[in-house]
XYZ file of C-alpha atoms in Angstrom:
637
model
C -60.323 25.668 61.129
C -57.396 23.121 63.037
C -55.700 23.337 60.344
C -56.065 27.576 59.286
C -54.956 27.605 63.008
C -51.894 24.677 62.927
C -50.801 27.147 59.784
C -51.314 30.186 61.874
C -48.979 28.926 64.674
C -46.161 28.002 62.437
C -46.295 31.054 60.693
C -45.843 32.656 64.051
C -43.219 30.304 65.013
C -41.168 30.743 62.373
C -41.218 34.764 62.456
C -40.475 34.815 66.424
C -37.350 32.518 64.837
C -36.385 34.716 62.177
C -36.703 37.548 64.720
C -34.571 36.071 67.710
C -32.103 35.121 64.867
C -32.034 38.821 63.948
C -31.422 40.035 67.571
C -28.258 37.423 67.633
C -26.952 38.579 64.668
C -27.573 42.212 65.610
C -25.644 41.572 68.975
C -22.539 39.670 67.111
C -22.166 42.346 63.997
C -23.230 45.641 65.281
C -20.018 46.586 67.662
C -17.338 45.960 64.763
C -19.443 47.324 62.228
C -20.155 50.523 64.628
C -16.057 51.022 65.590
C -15.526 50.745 61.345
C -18.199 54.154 61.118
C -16.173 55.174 64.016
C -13.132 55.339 62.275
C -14.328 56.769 59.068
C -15.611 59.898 60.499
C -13.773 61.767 57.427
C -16.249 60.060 54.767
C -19.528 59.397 57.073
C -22.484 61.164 57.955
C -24.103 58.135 60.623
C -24.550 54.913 60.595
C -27.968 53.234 61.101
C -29.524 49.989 61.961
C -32.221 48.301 62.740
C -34.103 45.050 63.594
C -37.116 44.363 62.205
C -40.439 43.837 64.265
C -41.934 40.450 63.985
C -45.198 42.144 62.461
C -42.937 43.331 59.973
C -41.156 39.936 59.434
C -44.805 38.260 59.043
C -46.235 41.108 56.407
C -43.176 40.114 54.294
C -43.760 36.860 54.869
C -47.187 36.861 53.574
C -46.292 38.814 50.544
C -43.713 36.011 49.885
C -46.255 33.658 50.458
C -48.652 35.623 47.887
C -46.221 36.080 45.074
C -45.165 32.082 45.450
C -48.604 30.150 45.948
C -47.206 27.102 45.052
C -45.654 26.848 48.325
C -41.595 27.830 46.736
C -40.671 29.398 49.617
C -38.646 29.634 52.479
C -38.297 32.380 54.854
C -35.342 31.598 56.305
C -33.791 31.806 52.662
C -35.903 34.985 51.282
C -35.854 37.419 54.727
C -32.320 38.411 54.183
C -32.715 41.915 55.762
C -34.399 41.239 59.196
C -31.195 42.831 60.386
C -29.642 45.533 58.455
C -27.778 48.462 58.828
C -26.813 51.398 56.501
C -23.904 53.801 56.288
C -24.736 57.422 55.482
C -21.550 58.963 53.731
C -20.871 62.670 53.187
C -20.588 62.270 49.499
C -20.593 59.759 46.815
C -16.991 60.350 45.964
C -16.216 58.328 49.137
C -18.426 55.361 47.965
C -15.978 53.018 46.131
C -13.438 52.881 48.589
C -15.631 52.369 51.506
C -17.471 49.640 49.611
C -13.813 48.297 48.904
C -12.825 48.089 52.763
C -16.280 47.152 53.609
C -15.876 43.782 51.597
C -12.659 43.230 52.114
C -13.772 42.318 55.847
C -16.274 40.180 54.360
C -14.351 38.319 52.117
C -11.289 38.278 53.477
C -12.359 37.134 56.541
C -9.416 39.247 58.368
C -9.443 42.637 60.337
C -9.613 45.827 58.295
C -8.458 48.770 59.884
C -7.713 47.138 63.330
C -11.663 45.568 63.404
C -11.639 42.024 63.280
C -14.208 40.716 60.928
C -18.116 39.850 61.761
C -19.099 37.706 58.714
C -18.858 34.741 58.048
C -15.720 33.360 55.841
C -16.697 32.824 52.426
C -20.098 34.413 53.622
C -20.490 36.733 50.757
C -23.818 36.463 49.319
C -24.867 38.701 46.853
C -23.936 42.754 46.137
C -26.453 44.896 44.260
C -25.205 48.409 43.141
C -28.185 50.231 42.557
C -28.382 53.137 40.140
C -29.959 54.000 36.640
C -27.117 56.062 34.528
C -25.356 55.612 32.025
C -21.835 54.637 33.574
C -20.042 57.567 31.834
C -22.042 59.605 33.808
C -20.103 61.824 36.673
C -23.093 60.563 39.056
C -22.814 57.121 38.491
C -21.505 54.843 40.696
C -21.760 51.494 38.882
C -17.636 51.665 36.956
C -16.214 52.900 40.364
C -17.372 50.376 42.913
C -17.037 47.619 40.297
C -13.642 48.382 39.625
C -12.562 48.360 43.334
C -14.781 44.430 43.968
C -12.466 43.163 40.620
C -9.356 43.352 43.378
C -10.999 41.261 45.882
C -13.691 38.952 44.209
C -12.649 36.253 41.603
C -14.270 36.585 38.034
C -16.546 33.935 38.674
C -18.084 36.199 42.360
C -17.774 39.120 40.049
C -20.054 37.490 37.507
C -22.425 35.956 39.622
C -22.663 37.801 43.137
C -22.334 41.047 41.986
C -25.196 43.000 39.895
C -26.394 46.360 38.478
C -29.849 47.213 39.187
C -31.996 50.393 38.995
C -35.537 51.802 40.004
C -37.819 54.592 38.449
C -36.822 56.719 41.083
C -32.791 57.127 40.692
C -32.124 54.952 43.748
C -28.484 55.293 43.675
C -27.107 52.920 46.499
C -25.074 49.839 47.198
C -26.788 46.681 49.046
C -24.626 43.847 50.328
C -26.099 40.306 51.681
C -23.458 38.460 54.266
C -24.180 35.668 56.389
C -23.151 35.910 59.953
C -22.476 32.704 62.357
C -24.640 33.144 65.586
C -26.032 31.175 68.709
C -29.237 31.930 69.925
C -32.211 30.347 72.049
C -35.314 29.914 70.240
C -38.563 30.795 71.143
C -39.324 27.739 73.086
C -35.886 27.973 75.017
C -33.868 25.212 72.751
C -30.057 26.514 72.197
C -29.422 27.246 68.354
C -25.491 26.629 67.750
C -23.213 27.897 64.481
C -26.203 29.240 62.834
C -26.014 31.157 59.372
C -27.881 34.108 59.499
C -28.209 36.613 56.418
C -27.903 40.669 57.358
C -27.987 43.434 54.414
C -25.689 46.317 54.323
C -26.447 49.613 52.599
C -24.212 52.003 51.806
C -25.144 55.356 50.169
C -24.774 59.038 50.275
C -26.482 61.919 52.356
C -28.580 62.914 49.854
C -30.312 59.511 48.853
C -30.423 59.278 52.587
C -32.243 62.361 52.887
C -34.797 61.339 49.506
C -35.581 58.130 51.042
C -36.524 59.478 54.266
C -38.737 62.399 52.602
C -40.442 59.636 50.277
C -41.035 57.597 52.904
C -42.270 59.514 55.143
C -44.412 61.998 52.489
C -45.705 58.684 50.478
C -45.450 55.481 52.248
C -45.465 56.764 55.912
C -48.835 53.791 56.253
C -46.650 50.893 54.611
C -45.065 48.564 57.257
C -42.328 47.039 55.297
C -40.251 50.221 55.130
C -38.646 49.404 52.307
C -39.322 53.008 50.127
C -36.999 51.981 47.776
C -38.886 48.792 46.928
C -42.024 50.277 45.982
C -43.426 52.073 42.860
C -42.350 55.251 42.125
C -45.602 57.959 41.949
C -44.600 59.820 38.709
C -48.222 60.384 37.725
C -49.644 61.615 40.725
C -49.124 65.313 42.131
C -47.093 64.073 44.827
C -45.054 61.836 42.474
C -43.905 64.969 40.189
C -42.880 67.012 43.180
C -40.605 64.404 44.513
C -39.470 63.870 41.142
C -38.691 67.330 40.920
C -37.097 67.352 44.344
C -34.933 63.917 43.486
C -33.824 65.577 40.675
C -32.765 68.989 42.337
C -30.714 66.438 45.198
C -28.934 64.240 42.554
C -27.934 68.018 41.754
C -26.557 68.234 45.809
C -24.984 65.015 45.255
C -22.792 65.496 42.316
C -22.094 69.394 43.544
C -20.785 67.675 46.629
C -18.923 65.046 44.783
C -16.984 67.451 42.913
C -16.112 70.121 46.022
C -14.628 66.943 47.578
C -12.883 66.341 44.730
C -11.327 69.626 44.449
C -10.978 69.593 47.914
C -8.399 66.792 47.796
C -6.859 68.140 44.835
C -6.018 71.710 45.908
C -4.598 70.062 49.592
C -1.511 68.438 47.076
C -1.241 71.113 44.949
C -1.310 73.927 47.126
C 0.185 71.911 50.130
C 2.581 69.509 49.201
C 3.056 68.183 52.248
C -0.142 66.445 52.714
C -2.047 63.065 52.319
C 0.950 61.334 52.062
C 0.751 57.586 52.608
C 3.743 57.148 54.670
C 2.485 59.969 56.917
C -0.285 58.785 57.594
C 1.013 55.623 58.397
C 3.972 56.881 60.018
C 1.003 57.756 62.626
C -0.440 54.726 62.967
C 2.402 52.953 63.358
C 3.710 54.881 66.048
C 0.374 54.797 68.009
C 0.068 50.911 67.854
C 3.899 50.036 68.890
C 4.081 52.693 71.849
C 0.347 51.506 72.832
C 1.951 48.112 73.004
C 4.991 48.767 75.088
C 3.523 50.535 77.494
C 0.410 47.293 77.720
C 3.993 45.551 78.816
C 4.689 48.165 81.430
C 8.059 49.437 78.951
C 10.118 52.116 80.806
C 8.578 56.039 79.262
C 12.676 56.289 79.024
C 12.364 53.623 75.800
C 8.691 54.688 74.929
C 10.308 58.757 74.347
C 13.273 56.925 72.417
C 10.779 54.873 70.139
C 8.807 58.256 70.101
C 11.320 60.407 68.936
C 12.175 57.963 65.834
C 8.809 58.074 64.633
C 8.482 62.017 64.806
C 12.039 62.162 62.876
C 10.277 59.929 60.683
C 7.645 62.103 59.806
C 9.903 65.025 59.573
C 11.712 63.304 56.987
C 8.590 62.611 54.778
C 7.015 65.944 55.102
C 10.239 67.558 53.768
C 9.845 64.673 50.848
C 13.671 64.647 50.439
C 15.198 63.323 47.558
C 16.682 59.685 47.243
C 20.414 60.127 49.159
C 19.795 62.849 51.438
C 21.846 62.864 54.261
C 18.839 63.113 56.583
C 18.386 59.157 55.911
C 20.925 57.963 56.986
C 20.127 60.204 60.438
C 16.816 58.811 60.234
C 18.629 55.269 59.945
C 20.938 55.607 62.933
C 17.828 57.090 64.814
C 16.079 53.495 64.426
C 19.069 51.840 65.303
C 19.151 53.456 68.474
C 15.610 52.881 69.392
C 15.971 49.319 68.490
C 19.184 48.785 70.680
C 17.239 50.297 73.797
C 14.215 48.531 72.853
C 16.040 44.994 72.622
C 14.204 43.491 75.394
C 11.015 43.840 73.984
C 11.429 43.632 69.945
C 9.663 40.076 69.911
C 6.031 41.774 71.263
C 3.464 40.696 69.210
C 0.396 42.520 68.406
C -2.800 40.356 67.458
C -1.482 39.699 63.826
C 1.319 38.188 65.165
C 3.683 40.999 63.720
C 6.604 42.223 65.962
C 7.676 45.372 67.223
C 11.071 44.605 65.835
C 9.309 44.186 62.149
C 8.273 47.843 62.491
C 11.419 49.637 64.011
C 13.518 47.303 61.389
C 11.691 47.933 58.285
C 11.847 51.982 59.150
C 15.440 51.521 59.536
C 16.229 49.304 56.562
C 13.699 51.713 54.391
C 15.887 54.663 55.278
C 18.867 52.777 54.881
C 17.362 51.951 51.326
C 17.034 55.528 50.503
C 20.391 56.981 51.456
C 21.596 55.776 47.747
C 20.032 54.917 44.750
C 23.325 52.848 43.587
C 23.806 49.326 45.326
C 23.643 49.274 48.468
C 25.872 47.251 51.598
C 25.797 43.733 51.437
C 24.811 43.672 55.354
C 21.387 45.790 54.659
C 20.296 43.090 52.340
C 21.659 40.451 54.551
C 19.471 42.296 57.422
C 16.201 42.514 55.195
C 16.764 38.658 54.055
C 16.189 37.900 57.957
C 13.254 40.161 58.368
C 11.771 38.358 55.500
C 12.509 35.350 56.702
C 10.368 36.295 59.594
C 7.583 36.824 57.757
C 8.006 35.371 54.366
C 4.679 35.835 53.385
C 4.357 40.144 54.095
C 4.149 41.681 50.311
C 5.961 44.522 51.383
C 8.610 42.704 52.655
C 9.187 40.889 49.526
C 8.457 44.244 47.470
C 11.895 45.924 49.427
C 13.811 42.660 48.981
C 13.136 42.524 44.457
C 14.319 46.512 45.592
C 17.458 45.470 46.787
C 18.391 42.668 44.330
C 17.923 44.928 41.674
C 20.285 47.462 43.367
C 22.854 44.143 43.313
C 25.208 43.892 40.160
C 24.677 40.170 38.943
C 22.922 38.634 36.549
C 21.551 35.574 38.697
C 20.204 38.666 41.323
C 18.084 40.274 38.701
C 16.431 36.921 38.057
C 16.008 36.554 41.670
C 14.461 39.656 41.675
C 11.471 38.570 39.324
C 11.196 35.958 40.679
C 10.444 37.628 44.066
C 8.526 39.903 42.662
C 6.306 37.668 40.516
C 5.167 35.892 43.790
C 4.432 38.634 45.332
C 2.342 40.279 42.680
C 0.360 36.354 42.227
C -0.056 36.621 46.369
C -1.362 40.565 46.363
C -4.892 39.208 46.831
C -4.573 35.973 49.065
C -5.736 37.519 52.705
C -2.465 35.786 54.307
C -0.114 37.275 52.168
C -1.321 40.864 53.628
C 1.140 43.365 55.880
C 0.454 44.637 59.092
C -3.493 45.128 60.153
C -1.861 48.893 60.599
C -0.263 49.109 57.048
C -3.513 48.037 54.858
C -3.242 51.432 52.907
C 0.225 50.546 51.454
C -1.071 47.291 49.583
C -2.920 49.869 47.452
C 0.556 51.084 46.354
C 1.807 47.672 45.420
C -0.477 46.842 42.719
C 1.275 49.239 40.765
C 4.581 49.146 42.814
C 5.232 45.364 41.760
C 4.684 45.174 38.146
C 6.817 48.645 37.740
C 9.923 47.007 40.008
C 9.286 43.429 37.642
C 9.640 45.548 34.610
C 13.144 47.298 35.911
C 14.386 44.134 36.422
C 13.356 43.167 33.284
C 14.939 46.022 31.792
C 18.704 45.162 33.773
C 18.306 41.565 32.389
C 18.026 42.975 28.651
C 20.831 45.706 28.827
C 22.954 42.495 30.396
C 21.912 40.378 27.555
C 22.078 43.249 25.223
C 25.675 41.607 23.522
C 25.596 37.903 24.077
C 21.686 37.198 23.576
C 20.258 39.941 21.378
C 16.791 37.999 21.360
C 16.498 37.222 25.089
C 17.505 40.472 25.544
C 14.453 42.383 23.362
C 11.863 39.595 24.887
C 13.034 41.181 28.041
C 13.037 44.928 27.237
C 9.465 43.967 25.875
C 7.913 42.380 28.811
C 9.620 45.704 30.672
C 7.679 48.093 28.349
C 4.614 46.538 28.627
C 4.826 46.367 32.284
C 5.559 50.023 32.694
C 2.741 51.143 29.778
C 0.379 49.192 32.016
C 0.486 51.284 34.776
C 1.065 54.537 32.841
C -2.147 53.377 30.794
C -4.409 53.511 34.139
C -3.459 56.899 34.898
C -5.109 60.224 33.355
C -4.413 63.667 34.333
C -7.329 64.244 36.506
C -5.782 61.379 38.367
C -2.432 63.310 38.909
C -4.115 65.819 40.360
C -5.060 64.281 43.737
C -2.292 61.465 43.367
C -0.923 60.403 46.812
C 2.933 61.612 47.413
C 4.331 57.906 47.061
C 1.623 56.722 43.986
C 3.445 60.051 42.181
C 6.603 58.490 42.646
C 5.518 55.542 41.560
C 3.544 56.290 38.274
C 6.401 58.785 37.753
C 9.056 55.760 37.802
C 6.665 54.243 35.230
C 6.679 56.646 32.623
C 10.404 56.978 33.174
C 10.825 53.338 32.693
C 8.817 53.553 29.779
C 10.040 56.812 28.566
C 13.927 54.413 28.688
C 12.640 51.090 27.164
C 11.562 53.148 23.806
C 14.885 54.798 23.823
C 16.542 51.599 24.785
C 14.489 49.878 21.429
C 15.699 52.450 19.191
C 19.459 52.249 19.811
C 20.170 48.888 20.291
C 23.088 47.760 21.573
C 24.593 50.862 20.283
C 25.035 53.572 22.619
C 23.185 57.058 23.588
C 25.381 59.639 22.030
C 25.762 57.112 18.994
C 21.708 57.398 18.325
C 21.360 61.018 18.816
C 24.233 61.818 16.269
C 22.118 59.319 13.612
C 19.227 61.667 13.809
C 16.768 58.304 13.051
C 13.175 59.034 13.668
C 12.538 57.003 16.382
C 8.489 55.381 15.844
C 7.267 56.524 18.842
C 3.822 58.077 19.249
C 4.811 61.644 19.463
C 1.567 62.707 20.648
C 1.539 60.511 23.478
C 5.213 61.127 24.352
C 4.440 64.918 24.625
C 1.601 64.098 26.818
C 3.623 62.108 28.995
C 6.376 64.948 29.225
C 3.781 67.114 30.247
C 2.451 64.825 32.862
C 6.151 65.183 34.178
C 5.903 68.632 34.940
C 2.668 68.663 36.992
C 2.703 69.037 40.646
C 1.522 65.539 41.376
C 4.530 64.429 40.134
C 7.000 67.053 41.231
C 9.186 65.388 43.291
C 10.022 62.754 41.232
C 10.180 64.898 38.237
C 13.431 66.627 40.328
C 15.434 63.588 40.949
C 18.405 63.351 38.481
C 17.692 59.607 36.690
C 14.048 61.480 35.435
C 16.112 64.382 34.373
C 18.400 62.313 32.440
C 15.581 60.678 30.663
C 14.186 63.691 29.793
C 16.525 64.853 27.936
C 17.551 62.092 26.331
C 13.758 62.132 25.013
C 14.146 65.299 23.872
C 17.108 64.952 21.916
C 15.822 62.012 20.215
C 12.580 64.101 19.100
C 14.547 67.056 17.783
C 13.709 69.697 20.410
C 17.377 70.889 20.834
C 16.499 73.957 22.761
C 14.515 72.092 25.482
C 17.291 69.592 25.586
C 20.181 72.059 25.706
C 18.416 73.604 28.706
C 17.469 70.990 30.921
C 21.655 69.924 30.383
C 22.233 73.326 31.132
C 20.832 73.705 34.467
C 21.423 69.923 35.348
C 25.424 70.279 34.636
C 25.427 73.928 36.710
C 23.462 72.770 39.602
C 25.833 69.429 39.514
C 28.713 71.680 39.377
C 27.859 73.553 42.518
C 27.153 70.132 44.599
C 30.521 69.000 43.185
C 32.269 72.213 45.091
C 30.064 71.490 47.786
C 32.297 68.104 47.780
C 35.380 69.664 47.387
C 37.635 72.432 48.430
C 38.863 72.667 44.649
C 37.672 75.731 43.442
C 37.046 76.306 39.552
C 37.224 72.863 39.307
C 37.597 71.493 36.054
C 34.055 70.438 34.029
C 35.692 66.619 33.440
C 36.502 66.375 37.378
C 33.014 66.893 38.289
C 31.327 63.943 38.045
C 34.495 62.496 40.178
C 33.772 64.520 43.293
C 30.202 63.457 42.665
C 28.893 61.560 45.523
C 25.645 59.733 43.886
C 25.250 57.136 41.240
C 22.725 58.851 39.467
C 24.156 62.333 39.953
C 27.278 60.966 37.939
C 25.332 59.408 35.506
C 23.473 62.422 34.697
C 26.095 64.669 35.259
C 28.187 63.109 32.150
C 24.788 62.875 30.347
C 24.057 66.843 30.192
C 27.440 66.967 29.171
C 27.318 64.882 26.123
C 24.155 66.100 25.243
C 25.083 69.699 25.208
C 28.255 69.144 23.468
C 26.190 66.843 20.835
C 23.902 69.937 20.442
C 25.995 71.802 20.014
């Protein structure tokens, strides 16, 4: 009996333990975890939580102890969900990408979204993504979320922490285990220090929300684990084939909802062009954090309106989505200026990060000053991003801008530099120090296709260098630059284009130019343009997939980049090479009238003379292309 009793008490023990752990952990995760639902209002329904009751904890317990007689078990190490919480999202199109910024705080360790992280560093346990279809299926969830943990976790934490699992039901959710560090006071008032304490996270959709509470409440309302998904699904009994039937009729809801959200995105970039732009978005942010800061410092409103006004020119210039040299950015340049010569006092301000309020009014300045020309640009802008980086040498988009502006140099030795850049930057995308701004997260999406498509211009400069003195060098590098560009192009499909962010379109659309100009750039040789068209060689391309990526060209997600004159250029160079004269005589057609008209625009001369136009051309690219339509159409005859 002693002994029954001696048992008794330590079972009891050790569940008031578990349970005051829980509380701790409860108090230390549940106000970041609360402000992230808080500011993903767009994609969530509610978030939940709860603490188990140390009845509960002691049930489970037992049924540990039952299933493990030989005595295998601790409860410490097997109750990994006496706190847990569960976010409800609106559909399951939004599942990936929360489950994405969700582990990111986990495993990064660093704050997402302005929240600084909860967990534990390194204190990623175990993810389960819960469903039973095939992957290929428009409902599954498996291929999505999977694809978005391969950017943060290694191979080996893919392999090992992260699992597929399914139940009889459907059960379609995701499950994470964390550790948290805690103190606490134990039961018999000793103080607990840098404890590890396991919490679960669920994250599913309204719908499996709304099953699991029917089931549990219709079914297993008398259980007192809770855990509805855990127990056996009652397909033979009456009650087991109406909830089958009514699982089946929400998996319906779900994937309805799924697809108006889907369509909902894409008709807000097709129909509006103006929205869900990146830079918008974070134009925004930014704005909000910087002024929040200066006036924390007690900065003059006289500088806060100043800083104010830049950013709201700023956003005026993205909405329009003006094309590379517009004279709007260099106003937009000078605008920044200003603000940072009244805001001198004050530029070293550091937010929590420890970025400056001179890295943000800078960068906007340099950016614009980037995108007044697509030529090379003054020495002193690259002089003035070289500092910036040296600021913060580890910031990907810093290092991004500066492989930019080497490639816009004219030497050999830059180009190199500019891989070189580049190629750190892409090895550092996933180290959590080499990150941007707590405010700028959404950007480092861009770069992982950003990066490999700037390495592969460079690539391509080094080859058309090399072209004469180093024929081989020269193809290795053209090579690398195809495959670099192909490999972006090759993740993209046209349902993607049609919900593509404004700058992704630019980029993907800079990849299949790139590509489009390494096969022409293969075919010819060192011999030149006009030189190949005139030989009327069949180039051994894959037609099909050439036509598909001219059509990509002309669809809306990709519109603006599709108007700037190096794509044009391309594109007709393309289809010159492929025989469709008419297409090509066109596009020269309208490229060399509208060219003509911006030349007057220039210049007083009127009926100026076809060979003086590309003179009184202001642009690189517009001269380039300019003398391009001309050739071609006289070619074509």
């Amino acid at each position: 009996m002693n002994s029954i009793n001696e048992q008794n008490n330590k079972e009891s023990l050790v569940c008031a333990d578990i349970e005051y752990r829980a509380t701790a952990a409860e108090n230390h995760c549940h106000g970041a975890l609360n402000k992230l639902a808080d500011l993903n209002r767009d994609c969530l329904y509610t978030f939940k939580h709860r603490k188990k009751t140390r009845k509960k904890i002691r049930n489970k317990a037992r049924s540990y102890y039952e299933d493990n007689p030989d005595g295998q078990f601790d409860p410490y190490d097997e109750i990994k969900d006496a706190w847990a919480c569960r976010y409800v999202l609106l559909s399951q199109e939004f599942m990936p990408g929360f489950v994405e910024k969700l582990v990111r705080l986990i495993v990064t360790n660093k704050p997402v979204d302005g929240i600084s992280s909860p967990f534990k560093h390194g204190g990623l346990e175990e993810i389960t993504i819960y469903d039973n279809r095939p992957d290929k299926d428009p409902l599954s969830i498996v291929s999505k979320v999977t694809d978005k943990l391969s950017r943060l976790l290694s191979p080996e934490d893919l392999e090992n922490k992260v699992k597929k699992d399914s139940k009889p039901s459907g059960y379609s959710s995701v499950h994470i285990i964390a550790k948290v560090t805690v103190d606490y006071t134990t039961i018999s008032g000793e103080d607990k220090k840098g404890v590890d304490v396991a919490v679960e996270v669920q994250i599913r959709d309204i719908f499996e929300d709304a099953w699991g509470e029917i089931e549990h409440r219709m079914v297993y309302s008398s259980k007192d684990d809770g855990e509805g998904e855990n127990r056996p699904f009652l397909s033979d009994s009456i009650w087991g084939q109406h909830l089958n039937a009514l699982k089946t009729l929400l998996d319906g809801c779900s994937q309805y909802a799924s697809i108006l959200y889907r369509y909902e995105q894409q008709s807000q970039i097709v129909e509006n062009p103006k929205s869900d732009s990146a830079p918008l978005s974070l134009a925004d942010t930014d704005k909000r954090h910087v002024i929040s800061l200066l006036k924390q410092e007690g900065v003059g409103n006289q500088i806060i309106l100043v800083v104010d006004a830049a950013y709201e020119q700023l956003k005026g210039v993205q909405e329009q989505r003006l094309q590379l040299s517009d004279p709007a950015y260099q106003e937009l340049a000078d605008t920044f200026a200003d603000a940072i010569k009244v805001s001198q006092a004050f530029l070293d301000l550091k937010f929590s990060d420890g970025y400056s309020v001179r890295y943000f009014l800078e960068s906007e300045r340099l950016l614009a000053l980037m995108n007044t020309t697509e030529s090379e640009l003054p020495l002193t802008v690259y002089d003035d991003y070289q500092k910036l980086f040296n600021q913060f040498p580890e910031d990907l988009v810093l290092a991004f801008r500066k492989g930019q502006i080497l490639c816009r140099k004219t030497e050999l030795q830059d180009f190199h530099l500019a891989v070189t850049v580049l190629e750190k930057a892409q090895a550092n995308i996933e180290n959590p120090r080499c990150r941007s701004s707590n405010f700028r997260q959404k950007g480092l999406n861009l770069l992982r296709d950003a990066i490999p498509v700037q390495i592969g211009h460079a690539c391509a400069l080094i080859s058309e260098r090399l072209i004469k003195t180093d024929p081989k060098k020269a193809k290795g590098y053209l090579e690398r630059s195809t495959q670099l560009n192909q490999s972006v192009v090759d993740r993209c499909n046209l349902d993607m284009l049609s919900h593509v962010e404004a700058d992704h379109g630019r980029i993907l659309g800079r990849a299949i130019n790139n590509f489009l100009n390494c096969l022409i750039d293969k075919e010819r040789g060192d011999g030149t343009i006009a030189a190949y068209i005139l030989s009327k060689r069949t180039p051994e391309w894959d037609k099909d997939r050439i036509a598909e990526l001219l059509q990509w060209m002309d669809h809306p997600g990709l519109a603006k980049f599709r108007a700037e004159y190096s794509t044009r250029d391309t594109i007709m160079v393309v289809r010159a090479v492929l025989g469709e004269t008419d297409l090509a005589k066109k596009e020269a057609s309208a490229v060399m009238d509208e060219l003509y008209k911006r030349a007057l625009s220039y210049s007083s001369l009127e009926g100026m003379h076809p060979g003086l136009v590309s003179v009184n051309l202001k642009q690189y690219d517009e001269k380039l292309c300019y003398s391009r339509a001309v050739t071609i159409h006289t070619l074509l005859g």
